[in-house]
Amino acid sequence: MARRNFKVLYVSGEGSPFVRVSSLADYMASFPQALEEEGFEARIMMPKYGIINDRKFRLHDVLRLSDIEVPLKDKTDMLHIKVTALPSSKIQTYFLYNEKYFKRTGLFTDTTLGGDHKGSAERLIFFSVGVMETLVRLGWQPDIIHCHDWHAGLVALLAKTRYAKHDFFKKVKIVQTIHNVYRQGIFQSKAFQKHLDAEVFDALEKDGDTVNLLATGIKHADLVTTTSDRYARQIAADPELSFGMDKALQACGDRFHGILNGMDTRQWNPSADKLIKKRYSVEQPELKLEDKKVLLEEVGLPFSEETPVVGVIASFDAYQGAELVGESLAKLLELDIQLIVFGSGDKEFDQALKEVAEENPEKMAFRPEFTDAFYHQMIAGLDILLMTSRIEACGMMQMFAQNYGTVPIAYAGGGIVDTIEEVCGDKGTGFIFTDYTPDALTSKLQEALALFADKERWSALMLECMGRDLSWSASAGQYAELYRNLLG
C-alpha cells in the first residue's frame, strides 16, 4: 500500500448501509475505501437521521465531540457526534446529531422534488456549519474536503468564505462531485438569509428568491467531477440533460472531470456475500438458482426454473423511471416472466403498484421497504435487472448485477452505457434501449428472453458478466492523480 500522506474528508447526505436514497449511497460505501488503498487517509461525515439505528450500526458517542457549538447568524445550537467504522473497513464515519433537527424520520429533501421538505433548509445549514466546527474540535485537518451532490454544496461555500481565513482551513482544497444533476438543492432563500452571515449568503448561487446548492458547490470548488466522462461531456453541452447546469459546468473549464464509477468487489461478491442465502461463483454459477428460489419465496411468488425473474430497483421519481415503469406494466405482465418491483415513489404510485401486484399474485410482487439484506438477495436472485432511469450519471447497480450474473437491461441515458457491453453475437454483458418508451423497453426485454430460452447461451452470458473487472482499481487511480495534482 502506498504511504498515506494526504487526508480526505468525504461529506455526503447518504451512505450505505446506514441510509440509502440513490446510487450515491453505494458510492459512499466503497469509494473512500478505494482511495485509502491509493494512499489517502479517508474519513466520512453525514447527518445522523432519525431513521439510522444506533444499535444496528454500532454507533457510539464520543465524549470529546459532544456539545460542539454551531454558530449561526441568529443563534447557536449544540451538536453531538456519534461514530462508527464504515463496514468492512476502518474508515471512521461521523454522524452529526441534534435532536431538534434530526430526531424526525425525514431526510434532506429538495423542494423542487416534493416530499418531506419542511425545515430542510435550516437542518442543512446546521449540518454544513457543523461539519466545519466538528473538524476544528476533532483536530483532524484534511487536505481535501470532498463534497457529494447538493447536500454538501454549502460546505464548499463555507470553506471559501466564512472559514477561508481560519488557520485550520487555509490550505484545504474542495472537490465537488455531481451524482444526480437533476437534484440540485433548490430552496427559498429566506432561511439562508436568516441563518447565514451576509458574506456567505451573498455568495450563494441564486435565481430570484431561490438558492441552488449544487450550483453553489460547483462554483466554489477547486475541482468538479462526475461519475462518467461521457456524462460529463453530455451535461456540459446540453441544457436539457444538465437541467440548466451546463453554463456553470462550462465555466469550470479544465476544473471539470468525468471519471467512471467502480464497485467494491469485496462487499459485492457472490462467493463471499453474507447477505444472500447461497453463495456462488464463476466456478459454480448453477448455485445462483438457489438464490432465485429464496427470492421468490420471500416475495410470495411461485418458483419455476424455466420462468425468468425480472426486477426493477429504484427510488421512483420522474427521473428514476416511475412513469416508464407505470406505462410498461401491462406490456411486461403479458410476457412469460415474473416481475419484482423493489422501491417506492409517491403514495399514489406505490398504491398503484400494490394493486397491480395483488391483481397478478402469480406474476408480480411489490416490495417498497428498503433493506440492505433484501437488496443483496434481489441482485443475486434475479435473472434480469431492468434499469429504468431517464438519466444516470453512471450508477452502480448494473455493476453489482453483472458481478452476480444478473443481466442488466438499461436505457442509454448518461454514463451507464460505459459499464455495459451491448450483447452482439457471442459477446456482451447486457442490453441497451435507446428510446425511452414502453415499446423500446419491452422489445429489448424480449431479446433477452429469447437468449434466456437458450440455456447454453444464457449460461455463457452470465459467465461473461461475472468475469468483467468492474472494480475501483482503474478509476481510483485516476482520482488519486487528480487529488495529487490539486495538492501540488
Short mmCIF file of C-alpha atoms in Angstrom, two decimals:
data_model
loop_
_atom_site.label_atom_id
_atom_site.label_comp_id
_atom_site.label_asym_id
_atom_site.label_seq_id
_atom_site.Cartn_x
_atom_site.Cartn_y
_atom_site.Cartn_z
CA MET A 1 0.00 0.00 0.00
CA ALA A 2 1.22 3.49 -0.82
CA ARG A 3 2.26 5.78 2.03
CA ARG A 4 -0.68 7.73 3.48
CA ASN A 5 0.44 11.29 3.05
CA PHE A 6 -2.85 13.13 2.40
CA LYS A 7 -6.14 13.27 4.30
CA VAL A 8 -9.58 13.47 2.68
CA LEU A 9 -12.93 14.15 4.34
CA TYR A 10 -15.98 12.92 2.44
CA VAL A 11 -19.23 14.80 3.14
CA SER A 12 -22.50 13.24 1.99
CA GLY A 13 -26.21 13.26 2.73
CA GLU A 14 -26.41 9.47 2.47
CA GLY A 15 -24.26 6.39 2.63
CA SER A 16 -24.85 2.66 2.55
CA PRO A 17 -25.61 0.69 4.67
CA PHE A 18 -26.77 3.46 7.01
CA VAL A 19 -29.28 5.22 4.75
CA ARG A 20 -29.91 4.86 1.03
CA VAL A 21 -31.88 7.07 -1.36
CA SER A 22 -29.83 6.81 -4.55
CA SER A 23 -26.67 5.28 -6.02
CA LEU A 24 -24.70 7.91 -4.09
CA ALA A 25 -25.15 5.70 -1.01
CA ASP A 26 -23.49 2.76 -2.80
CA TYR A 27 -20.70 5.04 -3.97
CA MET A 28 -20.00 6.24 -0.43
CA ALA A 29 -19.81 2.64 0.78
CA SER A 30 -16.87 1.85 -1.48
CA PHE A 31 -15.16 4.93 -2.94
CA PRO A 32 -13.45 6.13 0.28
CA GLN A 33 -12.05 2.63 0.76
CA ALA A 34 -10.70 2.59 -2.79
CA LEU A 35 -8.89 5.89 -2.19
CA GLU A 36 -7.42 4.61 1.07
CA GLU A 37 -5.82 1.86 -0.98
CA GLU A 38 -4.32 4.60 -3.15
CA GLY A 39 -2.60 6.08 -0.11
CA PHE A 40 -5.12 8.62 1.21
CA GLU A 41 -6.45 8.66 4.76
CA ALA A 42 -10.24 8.88 4.48
CA ARG A 43 -12.99 9.84 6.90
CA ILE A 44 -16.71 10.48 6.34
CA MET A 45 -19.26 12.90 7.80
CA MET A 46 -23.02 12.67 7.31
CA PRO A 47 -26.19 13.57 9.23
CA LYS A 48 -27.48 11.27 11.97
CA TYR A 49 -31.06 11.00 10.69
CA GLY A 50 -33.71 9.61 12.99
CA ILE A 51 -34.10 6.51 10.83
CA ILE A 52 -30.48 5.40 11.41
CA ASN A 53 -30.43 2.67 14.05
CA ASP A 54 -27.62 3.23 16.57
CA ARG A 55 -27.55 -0.34 17.85
CA LYS A 56 -27.70 -1.99 14.44
CA PHE A 57 -24.74 0.02 13.12
CA ARG A 58 -22.86 0.19 16.44
CA LEU A 59 -22.87 3.96 16.65
CA HIS A 60 -21.36 5.29 19.85
CA ASP A 61 -20.97 8.71 21.41
CA VAL A 62 -17.58 10.42 21.54
CA LEU A 63 -17.21 12.36 24.78
CA ARG A 64 -14.78 14.92 23.42
CA LEU A 65 -17.07 15.52 20.45
CA SER A 66 -20.17 16.34 22.48
CA ASP A 67 -21.65 19.81 22.87
CA ILE A 68 -19.95 21.33 19.85
CA GLU A 69 -21.23 24.85 19.31
CA VAL A 70 -22.65 25.54 15.83
CA PRO A 71 -22.82 29.34 15.47
CA LEU A 72 -25.43 30.57 13.02
CA LYS A 73 -26.21 34.20 12.30
CA ASP A 74 -29.15 34.42 14.68
CA LYS A 75 -28.38 31.75 17.29
CA THR A 76 -26.03 29.00 18.41
CA ASP A 77 -27.15 25.37 18.55
CA MET A 78 -25.33 22.38 20.01
CA LEU A 79 -24.06 19.43 18.02
CA HIS A 80 -23.28 15.90 19.21
CA ILE A 81 -21.24 13.30 17.35
CA LYS A 82 -21.78 9.59 17.05
CA VAL A 83 -19.18 7.48 15.29
CA THR A 84 -18.68 4.03 13.81
CA ALA A 85 -16.44 2.42 11.23
CA LEU A 86 -17.62 2.00 7.67
CA PRO A 87 -18.42 -1.74 7.39
CA SER A 88 -15.56 -3.92 6.15
CA SER A 89 -13.11 -1.09 6.76
CA LYS A 90 -11.53 1.02 9.49
CA ILE A 91 -12.78 4.29 7.98
CA GLN A 92 -14.24 6.48 10.70
CA THR A 93 -17.75 7.68 9.88
CA TYR A 94 -19.01 10.62 11.95
CA PHE A 95 -22.73 11.24 12.36
CA LEU A 96 -23.72 14.81 13.23
CA TYR A 97 -26.73 14.91 15.52
CA ASN A 98 -29.05 17.38 17.18
CA GLU A 99 -32.43 16.11 18.36
CA LYS A 100 -34.30 19.23 17.22
CA TYR A 101 -33.05 18.85 13.65
CA PHE A 102 -32.70 15.12 13.15
CA LYS A 103 -34.96 13.17 15.51
CA ARG A 104 -37.69 13.21 12.85
CA THR A 105 -37.53 10.46 10.24
CA GLY A 106 -37.34 12.62 7.09
CA LEU A 107 -34.12 13.21 5.17
CA PHE A 108 -33.00 16.40 3.44
CA THR A 109 -35.36 16.95 0.52
CA ASP A 110 -35.00 19.38 -2.37
CA THR A 111 -38.24 21.38 -2.50
CA THR A 112 -38.44 21.02 -6.30
CA LEU A 113 -38.82 17.24 -5.91
CA GLY A 114 -41.67 17.40 -3.42
CA GLY A 115 -41.83 15.14 -0.39
CA ASP A 116 -40.92 15.90 3.21
CA HIS A 117 -39.01 19.18 2.95
CA LYS A 118 -40.35 21.25 5.85
CA GLY A 119 -37.36 22.69 7.68
CA SER A 120 -34.84 21.02 5.36
CA ALA A 121 -33.02 24.27 4.62
CA GLU A 122 -32.41 25.06 8.30
CA ARG A 123 -31.33 21.47 9.00
CA LEU A 124 -28.91 21.55 6.10
CA ILE A 125 -27.39 24.86 7.20
CA PHE A 126 -26.90 23.44 10.69
CA PHE A 127 -25.27 20.31 9.27
CA SER A 128 -22.95 22.23 6.95
CA VAL A 129 -21.66 24.64 9.58
CA GLY A 130 -21.48 21.65 11.92
CA VAL A 131 -19.09 19.85 9.58
CA MET A 132 -16.63 22.73 9.79
CA GLU A 133 -16.91 23.11 13.57
CA THR A 134 -16.58 19.36 14.12
CA LEU A 135 -13.32 19.29 12.16
CA VAL A 136 -11.89 22.04 14.35
CA ARG A 137 -12.91 20.23 17.56
CA LEU A 138 -11.67 16.92 16.18
CA GLY A 139 -8.30 18.40 15.30
CA TRP A 140 -8.09 16.20 12.21
CA GLN A 141 -7.04 18.56 9.42
CA PRO A 142 -8.00 17.33 5.94
CA ASP A 143 -6.06 18.31 2.84
CA ILE A 144 -9.23 17.88 0.79
CA ILE A 145 -12.92 18.13 1.65
CA HIS A 146 -14.75 16.10 -0.99
CA CYS A 147 -18.40 17.22 -1.21
CA HIS A 148 -21.03 14.96 -2.77
CA ASP A 149 -24.13 16.28 -4.52
CA TRP A 150 -26.18 19.26 -3.35
CA HIS A 151 -26.28 18.13 0.28
CA ALA A 152 -22.68 19.32 0.67
CA GLY A 153 -22.69 22.32 -1.68
CA LEU A 154 -22.91 24.74 1.24
CA VAL A 155 -19.82 23.15 2.81
CA ALA A 156 -17.84 24.12 -0.30
CA LEU A 157 -19.03 27.71 0.05
CA LEU A 158 -18.31 27.90 3.80
CA ALA A 159 -14.74 26.73 3.20
CA LYS A 160 -14.21 29.56 0.70
CA THR A 161 -15.88 32.34 2.71
CA ARG A 162 -16.52 32.22 6.45
CA TYR A 163 -13.74 29.69 7.18
CA ALA A 164 -11.25 30.72 4.48
CA LYS A 165 -9.09 32.78 6.86
CA HIS A 166 -9.26 30.25 9.69
CA ASP A 167 -5.77 28.75 10.14
CA PHE A 168 -7.27 25.27 10.19
CA PHE A 169 -8.77 25.63 6.68
CA LYS A 170 -6.33 27.92 4.89
CA LYS A 171 -4.77 25.14 2.79
CA VAL A 172 -7.83 22.92 2.40
CA LYS A 173 -8.92 22.17 -1.18
CA ILE A 174 -12.53 21.48 -2.16
CA VAL A 175 -13.77 18.82 -4.60
CA GLN A 176 -17.46 18.75 -5.59
CA THR A 177 -18.88 15.61 -7.23
CA ILE A 178 -22.17 15.51 -9.15
CA HIS A 179 -24.05 12.22 -8.89
CA ASN A 180 -27.60 13.38 -9.66
CA VAL A 181 -27.60 16.63 -11.65
CA TYR A 182 -31.40 16.95 -11.54
CA ARG A 183 -31.28 17.01 -7.73
CA GLN A 184 -29.87 20.49 -7.20
CA GLY A 185 -30.96 21.54 -3.72
CA ILE A 186 -33.24 24.42 -4.64
CA PHE A 187 -34.73 26.28 -1.66
CA GLN A 188 -36.36 29.56 -0.83
CA SER A 189 -33.62 31.98 0.17
CA LYS A 190 -35.26 33.33 3.35
CA ALA A 191 -33.92 30.57 5.63
CA PHE A 192 -30.40 31.10 4.31
CA GLN A 193 -30.65 34.85 4.79
CA LYS A 194 -31.91 34.33 8.34
CA HIS A 195 -29.24 31.86 9.47
CA LEU A 196 -26.11 32.77 7.45
CA ASP A 197 -23.83 35.78 7.68
CA ALA A 198 -24.03 38.24 4.78
CA GLU A 199 -20.63 37.13 3.43
CA VAL A 200 -21.91 33.58 2.97
CA PHE A 201 -25.45 34.44 1.89
CA ASP A 202 -24.30 36.89 -0.76
CA ALA A 203 -22.02 34.24 -2.31
CA LEU A 204 -24.80 31.66 -2.74
CA GLU A 205 -25.88 30.94 -6.31
CA LYS A 206 -29.39 32.37 -6.59
CA ASP A 207 -32.18 32.65 -9.11
CA GLY A 208 -34.67 35.22 -7.95
CA ASP A 209 -35.76 34.30 -4.44
CA THR A 210 -34.33 30.76 -4.52
CA VAL A 211 -30.84 29.38 -3.90
CA ASN A 212 -29.24 26.49 -5.79
CA LEU A 213 -26.85 24.50 -3.61
CA LEU A 214 -25.43 22.27 -6.35
CA ALA A 215 -24.58 25.33 -8.44
CA THR A 216 -23.05 26.89 -5.31
CA GLY A 217 -20.81 23.87 -4.76
CA ILE A 218 -19.75 23.81 -8.41
CA LYS A 219 -18.82 27.50 -8.40
CA HIS A 220 -16.73 27.40 -5.25
CA ALA A 221 -14.98 24.04 -5.62
CA ASP A 222 -11.36 23.79 -6.72
CA LEU A 223 -12.25 20.68 -8.71
CA VAL A 224 -15.59 19.39 -10.00
CA THR A 225 -16.17 15.77 -11.02
CA THR A 226 -18.94 13.47 -12.12
CA THR A 227 -19.13 9.73 -12.48
CA SER A 228 -18.50 9.20 -16.19
CA ASP A 229 -16.52 11.03 -18.87
CA ARG A 230 -19.38 10.55 -21.34
CA TYR A 231 -21.86 12.02 -18.86
CA ALA A 232 -19.51 14.94 -18.12
CA ARG A 233 -19.41 15.84 -21.82
CA GLN A 234 -23.18 15.48 -22.15
CA ILE A 235 -24.20 17.71 -19.25
CA ALA A 236 -21.62 20.37 -20.04
CA ALA A 237 -23.03 20.70 -23.56
CA ASP A 238 -26.78 20.13 -23.17
CA PRO A 239 -29.05 22.42 -21.06
CA GLU A 240 -31.81 19.80 -21.07
CA LEU A 241 -29.63 16.91 -19.87
CA SER A 242 -27.94 19.14 -17.30
CA PHE A 243 -31.23 20.66 -16.09
CA GLY A 244 -29.78 24.12 -16.65
CA MET A 245 -26.37 23.40 -15.10
CA ASP A 246 -24.47 23.45 -18.42
CA LYS A 247 -23.23 27.05 -18.19
CA ALA A 248 -21.94 26.54 -14.65
CA LEU A 249 -20.05 23.45 -15.83
CA GLN A 250 -18.69 25.18 -18.92
CA ALA A 251 -17.39 27.92 -16.63
CA CYS A 252 -15.36 25.28 -14.79
CA GLY A 253 -13.20 24.69 -17.85
CA ASP A 254 -10.44 22.20 -17.01
CA ARG A 255 -11.66 22.05 -13.40
CA PHE A 256 -14.40 19.64 -14.55
CA HIS A 257 -13.63 15.92 -14.98
CA GLY A 258 -15.59 12.73 -15.55
CA ILE A 259 -14.31 9.50 -14.00
CA LEU A 260 -16.23 6.24 -14.28
CA ASN A 261 -17.59 4.60 -11.13
CA GLY A 262 -16.16 1.36 -9.83
CA MET A 263 -17.52 -1.08 -7.29
CA ASP A 264 -16.37 -2.78 -4.10
CA THR A 265 -15.79 -6.36 -5.21
CA ARG A 266 -15.41 -7.47 -1.60
CA GLN A 267 -18.80 -6.25 -0.43
CA TRP A 268 -20.50 -7.17 -3.71
CA ASN A 269 -19.11 -10.64 -4.32
CA PRO A 270 -21.49 -13.60 -4.73
CA SER A 271 -18.85 -16.05 -3.48
CA ALA A 272 -18.46 -14.21 -0.16
CA ASP A 273 -21.73 -12.27 0.33
CA LYS A 274 -23.10 -12.97 3.81
CA LEU A 275 -26.44 -11.31 2.98
CA ILE A 276 -27.51 -13.86 0.36
CA LYS A 277 -28.80 -17.35 1.08
CA LYS A 278 -26.49 -19.34 -1.21
CA ARG A 279 -23.05 -18.19 -2.28
CA TYR A 280 -21.91 -18.97 -5.80
CA SER A 281 -19.10 -18.12 -8.21
CA VAL A 282 -17.87 -18.41 -11.78
CA GLU A 283 -16.86 -21.97 -10.90
CA GLN A 284 -20.35 -22.82 -9.57
CA PRO A 285 -22.81 -20.46 -11.30
CA GLU A 286 -25.58 -23.05 -11.09
CA LEU A 287 -25.91 -22.30 -7.36
CA LYS A 288 -27.43 -18.94 -8.28
CA LEU A 289 -30.65 -20.89 -8.85
CA GLU A 290 -30.92 -21.40 -5.08
CA ASP A 291 -30.94 -17.63 -4.57
CA LYS A 292 -33.67 -17.33 -7.18
CA LYS A 293 -35.78 -19.79 -5.17
CA VAL A 294 -35.18 -17.89 -1.92
CA LEU A 295 -36.05 -14.56 -3.54
CA LEU A 296 -39.32 -15.85 -4.96
CA GLU A 297 -40.25 -17.45 -1.66
CA GLU A 298 -39.57 -14.20 0.18
CA VAL A 299 -41.87 -12.17 -2.08
CA GLY A 300 -44.52 -14.90 -2.33
CA LEU A 301 -44.16 -15.87 -6.00
CA PRO A 302 -44.13 -19.49 -7.20
CA PHE A 303 -40.82 -20.91 -8.40
CA SER A 304 -40.22 -22.20 -11.91
CA GLU A 305 -36.71 -22.70 -13.23
CA GLU A 306 -37.95 -22.03 -16.76
CA THR A 307 -39.57 -18.68 -15.96
CA PRO A 308 -37.18 -15.70 -15.93
CA VAL A 309 -37.39 -13.41 -12.92
CA VAL A 310 -37.13 -9.74 -13.89
CA GLY A 311 -36.61 -6.98 -11.36
CA VAL A 312 -36.73 -3.20 -11.08
CA ILE A 313 -34.91 -1.47 -8.20
CA ALA A 314 -35.30 2.30 -7.84
CA SER A 315 -36.36 5.22 -5.70
CA PHE A 316 -39.03 6.22 -8.16
CA ASP A 317 -39.45 9.81 -9.27
CA ALA A 318 -39.83 11.46 -12.67
CA TYR A 319 -36.18 10.77 -13.47
CA GLN A 320 -35.79 7.32 -11.90
CA GLY A 321 -38.42 5.73 -14.11
CA ALA A 322 -41.75 6.00 -12.30
CA GLU A 323 -43.62 6.98 -15.46
CA LEU A 324 -41.89 4.40 -17.66
CA VAL A 325 -42.49 1.58 -15.18
CA GLY A 326 -46.14 2.55 -14.77
CA GLU A 327 -46.74 2.74 -18.53
CA SER A 328 -44.88 -0.53 -19.16
CA LEU A 329 -46.56 -2.71 -16.53
CA ALA A 330 -49.35 -4.04 -18.74
CA LYS A 331 -46.91 -4.98 -21.51
CA LEU A 332 -44.46 -6.56 -19.06
CA LEU A 333 -47.15 -8.71 -17.46
CA GLU A 334 -48.17 -10.07 -20.88
CA LEU A 335 -44.72 -11.65 -21.19
CA ASP A 336 -43.77 -15.03 -19.74
CA ILE A 337 -41.88 -13.57 -16.78
CA GLN A 338 -42.21 -12.95 -13.07
CA LEU A 339 -41.73 -9.30 -12.10
CA ILE A 340 -40.45 -7.92 -8.78
CA VAL A 341 -40.51 -4.17 -8.18
CA PHE A 342 -38.34 -3.04 -5.26
CA GLY A 343 -38.51 0.62 -4.25
CA SER A 344 -41.07 3.33 -3.79
CA GLY A 345 -42.24 6.69 -5.08
CA ASP A 346 -45.12 8.89 -4.06
CA LYS A 347 -48.12 7.37 -2.28
CA GLU A 348 -50.28 7.18 -5.41
CA PHE A 349 -47.54 5.39 -7.36
CA ASP A 350 -46.94 2.92 -4.54
CA GLN A 351 -50.65 2.22 -4.22
CA ALA A 352 -50.97 1.61 -7.96
CA LEU A 353 -48.07 -0.87 -7.90
CA LYS A 354 -49.54 -2.61 -4.88
CA GLU A 355 -52.91 -3.01 -6.61
CA VAL A 356 -51.37 -4.42 -9.81
CA ALA A 357 -49.33 -6.90 -7.75
CA GLU A 358 -52.45 -8.00 -5.86
CA GLU A 359 -54.29 -8.50 -9.16
CA ASN A 360 -51.41 -10.64 -10.50
CA PRO A 361 -50.30 -12.72 -7.49
CA GLU A 362 -48.57 -15.37 -9.63
CA LYS A 363 -46.65 -12.89 -11.78
CA MET A 364 -45.75 -9.77 -9.81
CA ALA A 365 -44.55 -8.74 -6.37
CA PHE A 366 -44.02 -5.26 -4.97
CA ARG A 367 -41.64 -4.55 -2.09
CA PRO A 368 -41.46 -0.83 -1.12
CA GLU A 369 -39.47 -1.10 2.13
CA PHE A 370 -35.70 -0.94 1.61
CA THR A 371 -33.37 -3.27 3.50
CA ASP A 372 -29.75 -3.98 2.66
CA ALA A 373 -30.29 -7.74 3.00
CA PHE A 374 -33.17 -7.83 0.52
CA TYR A 375 -31.22 -5.57 -1.86
CA HIS A 376 -28.39 -8.11 -2.00
CA GLN A 377 -30.76 -11.08 -2.23
CA MET A 378 -32.61 -9.48 -5.13
CA ILE A 379 -29.43 -8.73 -7.06
CA ALA A 380 -28.40 -12.37 -6.53
CA GLY A 381 -31.77 -13.97 -7.26
CA LEU A 382 -32.86 -12.08 -10.36
CA ASP A 383 -32.20 -13.31 -13.88
CA ILE A 384 -32.63 -9.84 -15.41
CA LEU A 385 -32.42 -6.33 -13.95
CA LEU A 386 -34.32 -3.50 -15.67
CA MET A 387 -32.66 -0.08 -15.28
CA THR A 388 -35.38 2.47 -15.93
CA SER A 389 -33.71 5.80 -15.04
CA ARG A 390 -34.23 8.51 -17.64
CA ILE A 391 -30.72 9.78 -16.96
CA GLU A 392 -27.99 8.06 -14.96
CA ALA A 393 -24.59 9.66 -14.39
CA CYS A 394 -23.17 6.17 -14.17
CA GLY A 395 -24.86 4.30 -11.37
CA MET A 396 -23.54 1.18 -9.71
CA MET A 397 -26.46 -1.22 -9.61
CA GLN A 398 -25.77 -2.55 -13.11
CA MET A 399 -22.22 -3.33 -11.95
CA PHE A 400 -23.49 -5.27 -8.94
CA ALA A 401 -25.88 -7.16 -11.22
CA GLN A 402 -23.18 -8.19 -13.68
CA ASN A 403 -20.91 -9.35 -10.88
CA TYR A 404 -23.74 -11.64 -9.72
CA GLY A 405 -24.54 -12.99 -13.18
CA THR A 406 -27.75 -10.94 -13.37
CA VAL A 407 -28.11 -9.46 -16.85
CA PRO A 408 -28.88 -5.71 -16.99
CA ILE A 409 -31.20 -4.02 -19.47
CA ALA A 410 -30.74 -0.24 -19.31
CA TYR A 411 -31.81 2.96 -21.02
CA ALA A 412 -28.92 4.73 -22.76
CA GLY A 413 -29.19 7.88 -20.65
CA GLY A 414 -25.87 9.20 -19.40
CA GLY A 415 -22.77 7.22 -18.49
CA ILE A 416 -24.48 3.94 -17.67
CA VAL A 417 -23.70 2.63 -21.16
CA ASP A 418 -19.98 2.83 -20.39
CA THR A 419 -20.37 -0.05 -17.93
CA ILE A 420 -22.49 -2.43 -20.05
CA GLU A 421 -21.20 -4.11 -23.18
CA GLU A 422 -24.14 -4.48 -25.57
CA VAL A 423 -24.89 -8.10 -26.43
CA CYS A 424 -23.91 -8.80 -30.01
CA GLY A 425 -23.42 -12.34 -31.23
CA ASP A 426 -21.44 -14.27 -28.65
CA LYS A 427 -20.17 -11.19 -26.85
CA GLY A 428 -21.65 -8.68 -24.44
CA THR A 429 -22.93 -8.36 -20.88
CA GLY A 430 -26.29 -6.64 -21.22
CA PHE A 431 -28.85 -4.83 -23.33
CA ILE A 432 -29.35 -1.11 -24.06
CA PHE A 433 -32.56 0.55 -25.32
CA THR A 434 -32.29 3.99 -26.88
CA ASP A 435 -35.91 5.18 -26.99
CA TYR A 436 -37.41 5.98 -23.60
CA THR A 437 -40.71 4.23 -24.28
CA PRO A 438 -42.56 1.12 -23.05
CA ASP A 439 -42.28 -0.40 -26.55
CA ALA A 440 -38.49 0.02 -26.61
CA LEU A 441 -38.10 -1.40 -23.11
CA THR A 442 -40.28 -4.46 -23.72
CA SER A 443 -38.72 -5.05 -27.14
CA LYS A 444 -35.25 -5.16 -25.60
CA LEU A 445 -36.53 -7.40 -22.82
CA GLN A 446 -37.92 -9.81 -25.44
CA GLU A 447 -34.44 -10.00 -26.99
CA ALA A 448 -33.09 -11.01 -23.60
CA LEU A 449 -35.88 -13.55 -23.08
CA ALA A 450 -35.04 -15.19 -26.40
CA LEU A 451 -31.50 -15.72 -25.13
CA PHE A 452 -32.77 -16.94 -21.78
CA ALA A 453 -34.59 -19.73 -23.58
CA ASP A 454 -31.22 -20.92 -24.93
CA LYS A 455 -29.71 -22.32 -21.71
CA GLU A 456 -26.22 -22.72 -23.14
CA ARG A 457 -26.08 -19.16 -24.49
CA TRP A 458 -27.58 -17.71 -21.31
CA SER A 459 -25.03 -19.54 -19.15
CA ALA A 460 -22.24 -18.11 -21.31
CA LEU A 461 -23.74 -14.62 -20.96
CA MET A 462 -23.88 -14.98 -17.16
CA LEU A 463 -20.24 -16.04 -17.04
CA GLU A 464 -19.19 -13.14 -19.24
CA CYS A 465 -20.97 -10.76 -16.87
CA MET A 466 -19.32 -12.30 -13.82
CA GLY A 467 -15.90 -12.22 -15.47
CA ARG A 468 -15.80 -8.44 -16.02
CA ASP A 469 -13.44 -6.28 -13.97
CA LEU A 470 -15.72 -3.56 -12.58
CA SER A 471 -13.59 -2.79 -9.55
CA TRP A 472 -12.40 0.64 -8.48
CA SER A 473 -8.77 -0.08 -9.38
CA ALA A 474 -8.51 2.00 -12.59
CA SER A 475 -10.91 4.77 -11.53
CA ALA A 476 -9.40 5.15 -8.07
CA GLY A 477 -6.02 5.65 -9.69
CA GLN A 478 -7.43 8.46 -11.83
CA TYR A 479 -8.93 10.13 -8.76
CA ALA A 480 -5.66 9.78 -6.87
CA GLU A 481 -3.89 11.55 -9.71
CA LEU A 482 -6.46 14.37 -9.67
CA TYR A 483 -6.10 14.71 -5.89
CA ARG A 484 -2.31 14.85 -6.04
CA ASN A 485 -2.30 17.36 -8.88
CA LEU A 486 -4.75 19.50 -6.95
CA LEU A 487 -2.48 19.42 -3.90
CA GLY A 488 0.61 20.15 -5.96
#
